[in-house]
Amino acid sequence: MFNYCLLVALYIYIYIYIYIYIYIYIYIYNQLFYIILLFLTIFCYVHSFTKKMANFYEENLNEGNEFFMGISPFFTKWVLYSLNELMGWVQNKTFSLGYVIVRRRSKTNENGVVSYVTLICDRGGEYKIKATSKNSGTKKINCPFKLVGSYIKQFDGWTLRVKCDQHNHPPAQHMEGHACARRLKENEKKLVADLTSQNVEPHNILSILKEHDENNVSILKTIYNAQYKLHSSQNDGKTPMQVLMGILNEKKFVIEFSVNNISNELENLFFIHPLSLDIWQAFPHVLIIDATYKTNKYAMPFVEIVGATSTNKTFSIDFAFIINEKEESYKWVLTCLRKHCKALIPLKAEWKSFRAMWSFLCINNIYINPDVLQYLDDVWLNKYKEMFVSVWIDQHLNFGQRTSSRVEGQHSVLKKYLQEKNYSLAKFVGAIDRFVKSQLTAINESFEKSMIVSKHEHRFSCFDLLRGNVSLKALDMLVEELQRVHQVDSSNCGCKLQNSCGLPCACMLSAYLNSGECIPLESIDVFWRKLKISPSIPMENEDICGDGKFEMFKETYNKQLEAVKKSMMRKLLDIFQPSKTHIREPAI
């Protein structure tokens, strides 16, 4: 800050200098004539200097201030370093008095830098009626308040002149009603961006801002507007589908999609998070599929396939938006899923067997007489379907997963991340990214807990080889099965736990207890012994070199008509440059 009081200090310095100079002349030369001449010269110089400084100050600092000097609270002799500092000083002063000041106009110099600014009350000016059907009003009442800020090159700073410091209206009672007063500061905008990226709800963001600054008068609409501007700047003029594909590519999702052949609108979208691939490779044993609704603004059904870990934690395998809930849409999702099963089945022989079973399950259509189906439904299924399903399921490994409640629970958790029902697909994918990462955190925590925690109810001597080597969930199930040991034998055990979960059943546990032996680790299915997640590995002898396929594509491409070439090139660019895709968003 530069203070005009420095001029006073300069005067004092000059007068001291004159006094010392006169004293030296009297003491050494003792010549009165020279002393008087020297004194007059210095006096003329000082008088000329002070007059020039006074004129400069009057012209540059006090223009328009004559009436307000010493009266107006906005009069200041300070020179401020920057326009932001000037605006901050004025706004803080007026805010404390109950008024809001805005910039009306500004001028720039030859370098394009603002050098002149006019500040007025937010109720200044006159309202111009516009031809519009929108119901609107105005707060403008031609308030005369006006300040002028100017950049002074000699001071390398800004000065303020008071043109009029009077208002024709009383001070504001509630600053929340003034849009300019509600504006966020730069540090507050950054905080809103950070909290928005962490999926904090707008009303919670507003509460945090007010905790940081008790003078903050922003409202919920302020947060929504800031988030809208943030998203618009991030999109940078891209279409919704370009933003979506760019995010999927940036976060390394595995994607499949289909479009309408006529309108080129997106119809189905399948995507897998890269972390989900690693978890799925460790636990490919059970898949549970279900659809939910009201998750996006396009009203597209959302399909989620989940699995379960050895510690009973749920993880998402893949996600899909489908155009409808017809059988063809679900087949498309399962076909996309099958393409990415190779990483889970390294051996080629096992892969061939898997494909054969998959085809029988998902592709082959088996004809059954409708009368037979009606008979089964009326006589058996309506009365005993739960029993039939339970018996059939428990004869196969399911690791305790008998219903779809697990995936339904994941729908509920995911919707908490979404906050609202009309999410765009791009925002949805961002929520999915955070959702999957939180799943991995919970899974890792459960793994470590299974390795280091020893529950009191697990302190059976027969569990000595299992503690720390199998999941706590498996030990809990064995403890529950031990309660049946004295109620059954090998003839009526049923071996339900062995068949459905890969754990020793009551009759097997009875043999271990009677012999005093520990339950061997090999008697526990590998599913329960897996307490870590390893990165995905390629399939045995898998050849992913695409040179031959690229040559085949090139030959096929060269043989096509121009229209077909354009279509093929567009599809190719959608793969290699997803952020520039020409796919259109679904109809709303």
Coordinates of N, CA and C in Angstrom, one line a residue, residues 349-525:
A349 N -9.3 -76.2 -23.0 CA -10.3 -77.3 -22.9 C -11.4 -76.9 -22.0
E350 N -11.1 -76.2 -20.9 CA -12.2 -75.8 -20.0 C -13.0 -74.7 -20.6
W351 N -12.4 -73.9 -21.4 CA -13.1 -72.8 -22.1 C -14.1 -73.4 -23.1
K352 N -13.7 -74.4 -23.9 CA -14.6 -75.1 -24.8 C -15.8 -75.7 -24.1
S353 N -15.5 -76.3 -22.9 CA -16.6 -76.9 -22.1 C -17.6 -75.8 -21.6
F354 N -17.0 -74.7 -21.2 CA -17.8 -73.6 -20.7 C -18.7 -73.1 -21.8
R355 N -18.2 -72.9 -23.0 CA -19.0 -72.3 -24.1 C -20.1 -73.3 -24.5
A356 N -19.9 -74.6 -24.4 CA -20.9 -75.5 -24.8 C -22.1 -75.4 -23.7
M357 N -21.7 -75.4 -22.5 CA -22.7 -75.3 -21.4 C -23.5 -73.9 -21.5
W358 N -22.7 -72.9 -21.9 CA -23.3 -71.5 -22.0 C -24.3 -71.5 -23.1
S359 N -24.0 -72.1 -24.2 CA -24.9 -72.2 -25.4 C -26.2 -72.9 -25.0
F360 N -26.0 -74.0 -24.3 CA -27.2 -74.7 -23.9 C -28.1 -73.9 -23.0
L361 N -27.5 -73.1 -22.1 CA -28.3 -72.3 -21.2 C -28.9 -71.1 -21.8
C362 N -28.1 -70.4 -22.6 CA -28.6 -69.1 -23.1 C -29.1 -69.0 -24.5
I363 N -28.7 -69.9 -25.3 CA -28.9 -69.8 -26.8 C -30.0 -70.8 -27.3
N364 N -29.8 -72.1 -26.9 CA -30.7 -73.1 -27.4 C -32.2 -72.9 -26.9
N365 N -33.1 -73.1 -27.7 CA -34.5 -73.0 -27.3 C -35.1 -74.4 -27.3
I366 N -35.6 -74.8 -26.1 CA -36.2 -76.2 -26.0 C -37.7 -76.1 -26.0
Y367 N -38.3 -76.8 -26.8 CA -39.8 -76.7 -26.9 C -40.4 -77.7 -25.9
I368 N -41.4 -77.2 -25.2 CA -42.1 -78.0 -24.2 C -43.6 -77.7 -24.5
N369 N -44.4 -78.7 -24.5 CA -45.8 -78.6 -24.8 C -46.4 -77.6 -23.8
P370 N -47.2 -76.6 -24.2 CA -47.8 -75.7 -23.3 C -48.7 -76.3 -22.2
D371 N -49.4 -77.4 -22.6 CA -50.3 -78.1 -21.7 C -49.5 -78.7 -20.5
V372 N -48.3 -79.2 -20.9 CA -47.4 -79.8 -19.8 C -47.0 -78.7 -18.8
L373 N -46.6 -77.5 -19.4 CA -46.2 -76.4 -18.5 C -47.4 -76.0 -17.6
Q374 N -48.6 -75.9 -18.2 CA -49.7 -75.5 -17.4 C -50.0 -76.5 -16.3
Y375 N -49.9 -77.8 -16.6 CA -50.1 -78.8 -15.6 C -49.1 -78.7 -14.4
L376 N -47.8 -78.5 -14.8 CA -46.8 -78.4 -13.8 C -47.0 -77.1 -12.9
D377 N -47.5 -76.1 -13.5 CA -47.7 -74.8 -12.8 C -48.9 -75.0 -11.8
D378 N -49.9 -75.6 -12.3 CA -51.1 -75.7 -11.5 C -51.0 -76.7 -10.3
V379 N -50.4 -77.8 -10.6 CA -50.4 -78.9 -9.7 C -49.2 -78.9 -8.7
W380 N -48.1 -78.5 -9.3 CA -46.8 -78.6 -8.5 C -46.2 -77.2 -8.1
L381 N -46.0 -76.4 -9.1 CA -45.2 -75.2 -8.8 C -45.9 -74.2 -7.9
N382 N -47.2 -74.0 -8.1 CA -47.9 -73.1 -7.2 C -47.8 -73.4 -5.7
K383 N -47.8 -74.7 -5.5 CA -47.8 -75.2 -4.1 C -46.4 -75.4 -3.5
Y384 N -45.5 -76.0 -4.3 CA -44.3 -76.4 -3.8 C -43.0 -75.8 -4.5
K385 N -43.2 -74.7 -5.2 CA -42.1 -74.2 -5.9 C -40.9 -73.8 -5.1
E386 N -41.1 -73.3 -3.8 CA -40.0 -73.0 -3.0 C -39.2 -74.2 -2.6
M387 N -39.9 -75.3 -2.4 CA -39.2 -76.6 -2.0 C -38.4 -77.1 -3.2
F388 N -39.0 -77.1 -4.4 CA -38.3 -77.5 -5.5 C -37.0 -76.8 -5.8
V389 N -37.1 -75.4 -5.7 CA -36.0 -74.6 -6.0 C -34.9 -74.8 -4.9
S390 N -35.3 -74.9 -3.7 CA -34.3 -75.1 -2.6 C -33.6 -76.4 -2.7
V391 N -34.3 -77.5 -3.0 CA -33.7 -78.8 -3.2 C -32.7 -78.8 -4.4
W392 N -33.2 -78.2 -5.5 CA -32.3 -78.2 -6.6 C -31.1 -77.4 -6.4
I393 N -31.3 -76.2 -5.8 CA -30.1 -75.3 -5.6 C -29.1 -75.9 -4.7
D394 N -29.6 -76.5 -3.6 CA -28.6 -77.1 -2.6 C -27.9 -78.3 -3.1
Q395 N -28.2 -78.8 -4.3 CA -27.5 -79.9 -4.8 C -26.3 -79.5 -5.7
H396 N -26.2 -78.1 -5.8 CA -25.1 -77.6 -6.6 C -24.4 -76.5 -5.8
L397 N -23.1 -76.3 -6.1 CA -22.3 -75.2 -5.4 C -23.0 -73.9 -5.7
N398 N -23.3 -73.2 -4.6 CA -23.9 -71.8 -4.8 C -23.2 -70.9 -3.7
F399 N -22.5 -71.5 -2.8 CA -21.8 -70.7 -1.7 C -22.7 -69.8 -1.0
G400 N -23.9 -70.3 -0.7 CA -24.9 -69.6 0.1 C -25.7 -68.6 -0.6
Q401 N -25.6 -68.5 -1.9 CA -26.3 -67.5 -2.7 C -27.6 -68.2 -3.3
R402 N -28.7 -68.0 -2.7 CA -29.9 -68.7 -3.1 C -31.0 -67.8 -3.7
T403 N -30.8 -66.4 -3.5 CA -31.8 -65.5 -3.9 C -31.1 -64.3 -4.6
S404 N -31.9 -63.4 -5.2 CA -31.4 -62.2 -5.8 C -31.3 -61.0 -4.9
S405 N -31.5 -61.2 -3.6 CA -31.5 -60.1 -2.7 C -30.2 -59.4 -2.6
R406 N -29.1 -60.1 -2.9 CA -27.8 -59.5 -2.9 C -27.7 -58.4 -3.9
V407 N -28.1 -58.7 -5.1 CA -28.0 -57.7 -6.2 C -29.0 -56.5 -6.0
E408 N -30.2 -56.9 -5.4 CA -31.2 -55.9 -5.1 C -30.6 -54.9 -4.0
G409 N -29.9 -55.4 -3.1 CA -29.3 -54.6 -2.1 C -28.2 -53.6 -2.7
Q410 N -27.5 -54.1 -3.7 CA -26.5 -53.3 -4.4 C -27.2 -52.2 -5.2
H411 N -28.4 -52.4 -5.7 CA -29.1 -51.4 -6.4 C -29.4 -50.2 -5.4
S412 N -29.8 -50.6 -4.2 CA -30.1 -49.6 -3.2 C -28.9 -48.8 -2.8
V413 N -27.7 -49.4 -2.7 CA -26.5 -48.7 -2.3 C -26.1 -47.8 -3.4
L414 N -26.2 -48.3 -4.7 CA -25.8 -47.5 -5.8 C -26.6 -46.2 -6.0
K415 N -27.9 -46.3 -5.7 CA -28.8 -45.2 -5.8 C -28.4 -44.1 -4.8
K416 N -27.8 -44.5 -3.7 CA -27.3 -43.5 -2.8 C -26.2 -42.6 -3.3
Y417 N -25.4 -43.3 -4.2 CA -24.3 -42.5 -4.9 C -24.9 -41.6 -6.0
L418 N -26.0 -42.0 -6.5 CA -26.6 -41.2 -7.7 C -27.3 -40.0 -7.2
Q419 N -27.9 -40.0 -6.0 CA -28.5 -38.8 -5.4 C -29.9 -38.5 -6.1
E420 N -29.9 -38.5 -7.4 CA -31.1 -38.1 -8.1 C -31.5 -39.1 -9.2
K421 N -32.7 -39.0 -9.8 CA -33.2 -40.0 -10.7 C -32.9 -39.6 -12.2
N422 N -32.5 -38.4 -12.4 CA -32.4 -38.0 -13.8 C -30.9 -37.8 -14.2
Y423 N -30.0 -38.6 -13.7 CA -28.6 -38.5 -14.1 C -28.4 -38.7 -15.5
S424 N -27.4 -38.0 -16.1 CA -26.9 -38.3 -17.4 C -26.1 -39.6 -17.3
L425 N -25.8 -40.3 -18.5 CA -25.0 -41.5 -18.4 C -23.6 -41.2 -18.0
A426 N -23.1 -40.0 -18.4 CA -21.7 -39.7 -18.0 C -21.6 -39.5 -16.5
K427 N -22.5 -38.8 -15.9 CA -22.5 -38.7 -14.4 C -22.7 -40.0 -13.8
F428 N -23.5 -40.9 -14.4 CA -23.7 -42.2 -13.8 C -22.4 -43.0 -13.8
V429 N -21.7 -42.9 -14.9 CA -20.4 -43.7 -14.9 C -19.4 -43.2 -13.9
G430 N -19.4 -41.8 -13.6 CA -18.6 -41.3 -12.6 C -19.0 -41.8 -11.2
A431 N -20.3 -42.0 -11.0 CA -20.7 -42.6 -9.7 C -20.3 -44.0 -9.6
I432 N -20.4 -44.7 -10.7 CA -20.0 -46.2 -10.8 C -18.5 -46.3 -10.4
D433 N -17.7 -45.4 -10.9 CA -16.3 -45.5 -10.6 C -16.0 -45.4 -9.1
R434 N -16.7 -44.4 -8.4 CA -16.5 -44.3 -7.0 C -17.1 -45.5 -6.2
F435 N -18.2 -46.0 -6.8 CA -19.0 -47.1 -6.2 C -18.1 -48.4 -6.1
V436 N -17.5 -48.7 -7.3 CA -16.6 -49.9 -7.4 C -15.4 -49.8 -6.5
K437 N -14.8 -48.6 -6.5 CA -13.6 -48.4 -5.6 C -13.9 -48.6 -4.1
S438 N -15.1 -48.1 -3.7 CA -15.5 -48.3 -2.3 C -15.7 -49.8 -2.0
Q439 N -16.2 -50.6 -3.0 CA -16.4 -52.0 -2.9 C -15.0 -52.7 -2.6
L440 N -14.0 -52.3 -3.4 CA -12.7 -52.9 -3.3 C -12.1 -52.6 -1.9
T441 N -12.3 -51.4 -1.4 CA -11.8 -51.0 -0.1 C -12.4 -51.9 1.0
A442 N -13.8 -52.1 0.9 CA -14.4 -53.0 1.9 C -14.0 -54.4 1.8
I443 N -13.7 -54.9 0.6 CA -13.3 -56.3 0.4 C -11.9 -56.5 1.0
N444 N -11.0 -55.6 0.7 CA -9.6 -55.7 1.2 C -9.6 -55.7 2.8
E445 N -10.5 -54.8 3.3 CA -10.6 -54.8 4.8 C -11.1 -56.1 5.4
S446 N -12.0 -56.7 4.7 CA -12.5 -58.0 5.2 C -11.5 -59.1 5.0
F447 N -10.7 -59.1 4.0 CA -9.6 -60.1 3.8 C -8.6 -60.0 5.0
E448 N -8.2 -58.8 5.3 CA -7.2 -58.6 6.3 C -7.8 -59.1 7.7
K449 N -9.0 -58.7 7.9 CA -9.7 -59.1 9.1 C -9.7 -60.6 9.3
S450 N -10.0 -61.3 8.2 CA -10.1 -62.8 8.2 C -8.7 -63.4 8.5
M451 N -7.6 -62.7 8.1 CA -6.3 -63.3 8.4 C -5.8 -63.0 9.7
I452 N -6.2 -62.0 10.4 CA -5.6 -61.6 11.7 C -6.5 -61.7 12.9
V453 N -7.8 -61.7 12.7 CA -8.8 -61.8 13.8 C -9.2 -63.2 14.1
S454 N -9.2 -63.5 15.4 CA -9.6 -64.8 15.9 C -10.8 -64.6 16.8
K455 N -12.0 -65.0 16.3 CA -13.2 -64.8 17.1 C -13.2 -65.9 18.2
H456 N -13.9 -65.5 19.3 CA -13.9 -66.4 20.5 C -14.8 -67.7 20.2
E457 N -15.8 -67.5 19.3 CA -16.7 -68.7 19.0 C -16.0 -69.6 18.0
H458 N -14.8 -69.2 17.5 CA -14.0 -70.1 16.6 C -12.9 -70.8 17.3
R459 N -12.9 -70.8 18.6 CA -11.7 -71.4 19.3 C -12.0 -72.9 19.6
F460 N -12.3 -73.6 18.5 CA -12.4 -75.1 18.6 C -11.0 -75.6 18.2
S461 N -10.6 -76.7 18.8 CA -9.3 -77.3 18.5 C -9.3 -77.8 17.0
C462 N -10.4 -78.2 16.5 CA -10.5 -78.8 15.2 C -10.3 -77.6 14.1
F463 N -10.4 -76.4 14.6 CA -10.3 -75.2 13.6 C -8.8 -74.7 13.6
D464 N -7.9 -75.4 14.2 CA -6.5 -74.8 14.4 C -5.9 -74.6 13.0
L465 N -6.1 -75.5 12.0 CA -5.5 -75.3 10.7 C -6.2 -74.3 9.8
L466 N -7.4 -73.9 10.3 CA -8.3 -73.1 9.4 C -8.2 -71.6 9.8
R467 N -8.0 -71.3 11.1 CA -8.0 -69.9 11.5 C -6.8 -69.1 10.8
G468 N -7.2 -68.0 10.2 CA -6.2 -67.2 9.4 C -6.0 -67.6 8.0
N469 N -6.5 -68.8 7.7 CA -6.3 -69.3 6.3 C -7.6 -69.4 5.5
V470 N -8.7 -69.3 6.2 CA -10.0 -69.3 5.5 C -10.8 -68.1 6.0
S471 N -11.8 -67.7 5.3 CA -12.6 -66.5 5.7 C -13.4 -66.7 7.0
L472 N -13.6 -65.6 7.7 CA -14.4 -65.7 8.9 C -15.8 -66.2 8.6
K473 N -16.3 -65.9 7.4 CA -17.7 -66.3 7.0 C -17.7 -67.8 7.0
A474 N -16.7 -68.5 6.4 CA -16.7 -69.9 6.4 C -16.7 -70.5 7.8
L475 N -15.9 -70.0 8.7 CA -15.8 -70.5 10.0 C -17.2 -70.3 10.7
D476 N -17.9 -69.2 10.5 CA -19.2 -69.0 11.1 C -20.2 -70.1 10.6
M477 N -20.1 -70.4 9.3 CA -21.0 -71.5 8.8 C -20.6 -72.8 9.4
L478 N -19.4 -73.1 9.6 CA -18.9 -74.4 10.3 C -19.4 -74.4 11.7
V479 N -19.3 -73.3 12.4 CA -19.8 -73.3 13.8 C -21.3 -73.6 13.9
E480 N -22.1 -73.0 12.9 CA -23.5 -73.3 12.9 C -23.8 -74.8 12.5
E481 N -22.9 -75.3 11.7 CA -23.1 -76.7 11.3 C -22.8 -77.7 12.5
L482 N -21.8 -77.2 13.3 CA -21.5 -78.1 14.5 C -22.7 -78.3 15.4
Q483 N -23.6 -77.5 15.4 CA -24.8 -77.6 16.2 C -25.7 -78.8 15.8
R484 N -25.5 -79.3 14.6 CA -26.2 -80.4 14.0 C -25.5 -81.8 14.2
V485 N -24.3 -81.7 14.7 CA -23.5 -82.9 14.8 C -24.1 -84.0 15.7
H486 N -24.8 -83.6 16.8 CA -25.4 -84.6 17.7 C -26.8 -84.9 17.3
Q487 N -27.3 -84.3 16.2 CA -28.7 -84.6 15.8 C -28.7 -85.5 14.5
V488 N -27.6 -85.6 13.8 CA -27.7 -86.4 12.6 C -26.5 -87.4 12.5
D489 N -26.6 -88.3 11.6 CA -25.4 -89.1 11.3 C -25.3 -89.2 9.8
S490 N -24.5 -90.1 9.3 CA -24.2 -90.2 7.9 C -25.4 -90.6 7.1
S491 N -26.4 -91.3 7.7 CA -27.6 -91.8 7.0 C -28.6 -90.7 6.8
N492 N -28.7 -89.7 7.6 CA -29.7 -88.7 7.5 C -29.1 -87.2 7.5
C493 N -27.8 -87.1 7.2 CA -27.2 -85.8 7.2 C -27.6 -85.0 6.0
G494 N -27.7 -85.5 4.9 CA -28.1 -84.8 3.7 C -26.9 -84.1 3.0
C495 N -25.8 -83.9 3.8 CA -24.6 -83.2 3.3 C -24.9 -81.9 2.5
K496 N -25.9 -81.2 3.0 CA -26.3 -79.9 2.3 C -25.1 -78.9 2.2
L497 N -24.4 -78.8 3.3 CA -23.3 -77.8 3.4 C -22.2 -78.2 2.5
Q498 N -21.9 -79.5 2.4 CA -20.9 -79.9 1.5 C -21.2 -79.7 0.0
N499 N -22.5 -80.0 -0.3 CA -22.9 -80.0 -1.7 C -23.0 -78.5 -2.2
S500 N -23.6 -77.6 -1.3 CA -23.9 -76.3 -1.8 C -22.8 -75.3 -1.5
C501 N -21.9 -75.5 -0.5 CA -21.0 -74.5 -0.1 C -19.5 -75.0 -0.1
G502 N -19.3 -76.3 -0.3 CA -17.9 -76.8 -0.3 C -17.3 -76.8 1.0
L503 N -18.1 -77.0 2.1 CA -17.6 -77.0 3.5 C -18.0 -78.4 4.1
P504 N -17.2 -78.9 5.0 CA -17.5 -80.1 5.7 C -18.9 -80.0 6.4
C505 N -19.7 -81.1 6.1 CA -21.1 -81.1 6.7 C -21.0 -81.7 8.1
A506 N -22.2 -81.9 8.7 CA -22.3 -82.4 10.1 C -21.7 -83.7 10.2
C507 N -21.9 -84.7 9.3 CA -21.4 -86.0 9.5 C -19.9 -86.0 9.3
M508 N -19.3 -85.2 8.5 CA -17.8 -85.1 8.4 C -17.2 -84.4 9.6
L509 N -17.9 -83.4 10.1 CA -17.4 -82.7 11.3 C -17.4 -83.7 12.5
S510 N -18.4 -84.5 12.6 CA -18.5 -85.5 13.7 C -17.3 -86.4 13.7
A511 N -16.9 -86.9 12.5 CA -15.8 -87.8 12.4 C -14.5 -87.1 12.8
Y512 N -14.3 -85.8 12.5 CA -13.1 -85.1 13.0 C -13.1 -84.9 14.5
L513 N -14.3 -84.6 15.0 CA -14.4 -84.4 16.5 C -14.1 -85.7 17.2
N514 N -14.6 -86.8 16.7 CA -14.4 -88.1 17.4 C -13.0 -88.6 17.3
S515 N -12.3 -88.3 16.2 CA -10.9 -88.7 16.1 C -9.9 -87.7 16.7
G516 N -10.4 -86.6 17.1 CA -9.5 -85.5 17.6 C -8.6 -84.9 16.6
E517 N -8.9 -85.1 15.3 CA -8.1 -84.5 14.3 C -8.5 -83.1 14.0
C518 N -7.6 -82.3 13.4 CA -8.0 -81.0 12.9 C -8.6 -81.1 11.6
I519 N -9.5 -80.2 11.2 CA -10.1 -80.2 9.9 C -9.0 -79.8 8.9
P520 N -8.7 -80.6 7.9 CA -7.6 -80.3 7.0 C -8.0 -79.1 6.1
L521 N -7.1 -78.3 5.7 CA -7.4 -77.2 4.9 C -7.9 -77.6 3.5
E522 N -7.5 -78.8 3.0 CA -7.9 -79.3 1.7 C -9.4 -79.6 1.7
S523 N -10.0 -79.8 2.8 CA -11.4 -80.1 2.8 C -12.3 -78.9 2.6
I524 N -11.7 -77.7 2.6 CA -12.4 -76.5 2.4 C -12.2 -76.1 1.0
D525 N -13.3 -75.8 0.3 CA -13.3 -75.3 -1.1 C -12.4 -74.1 -1.2

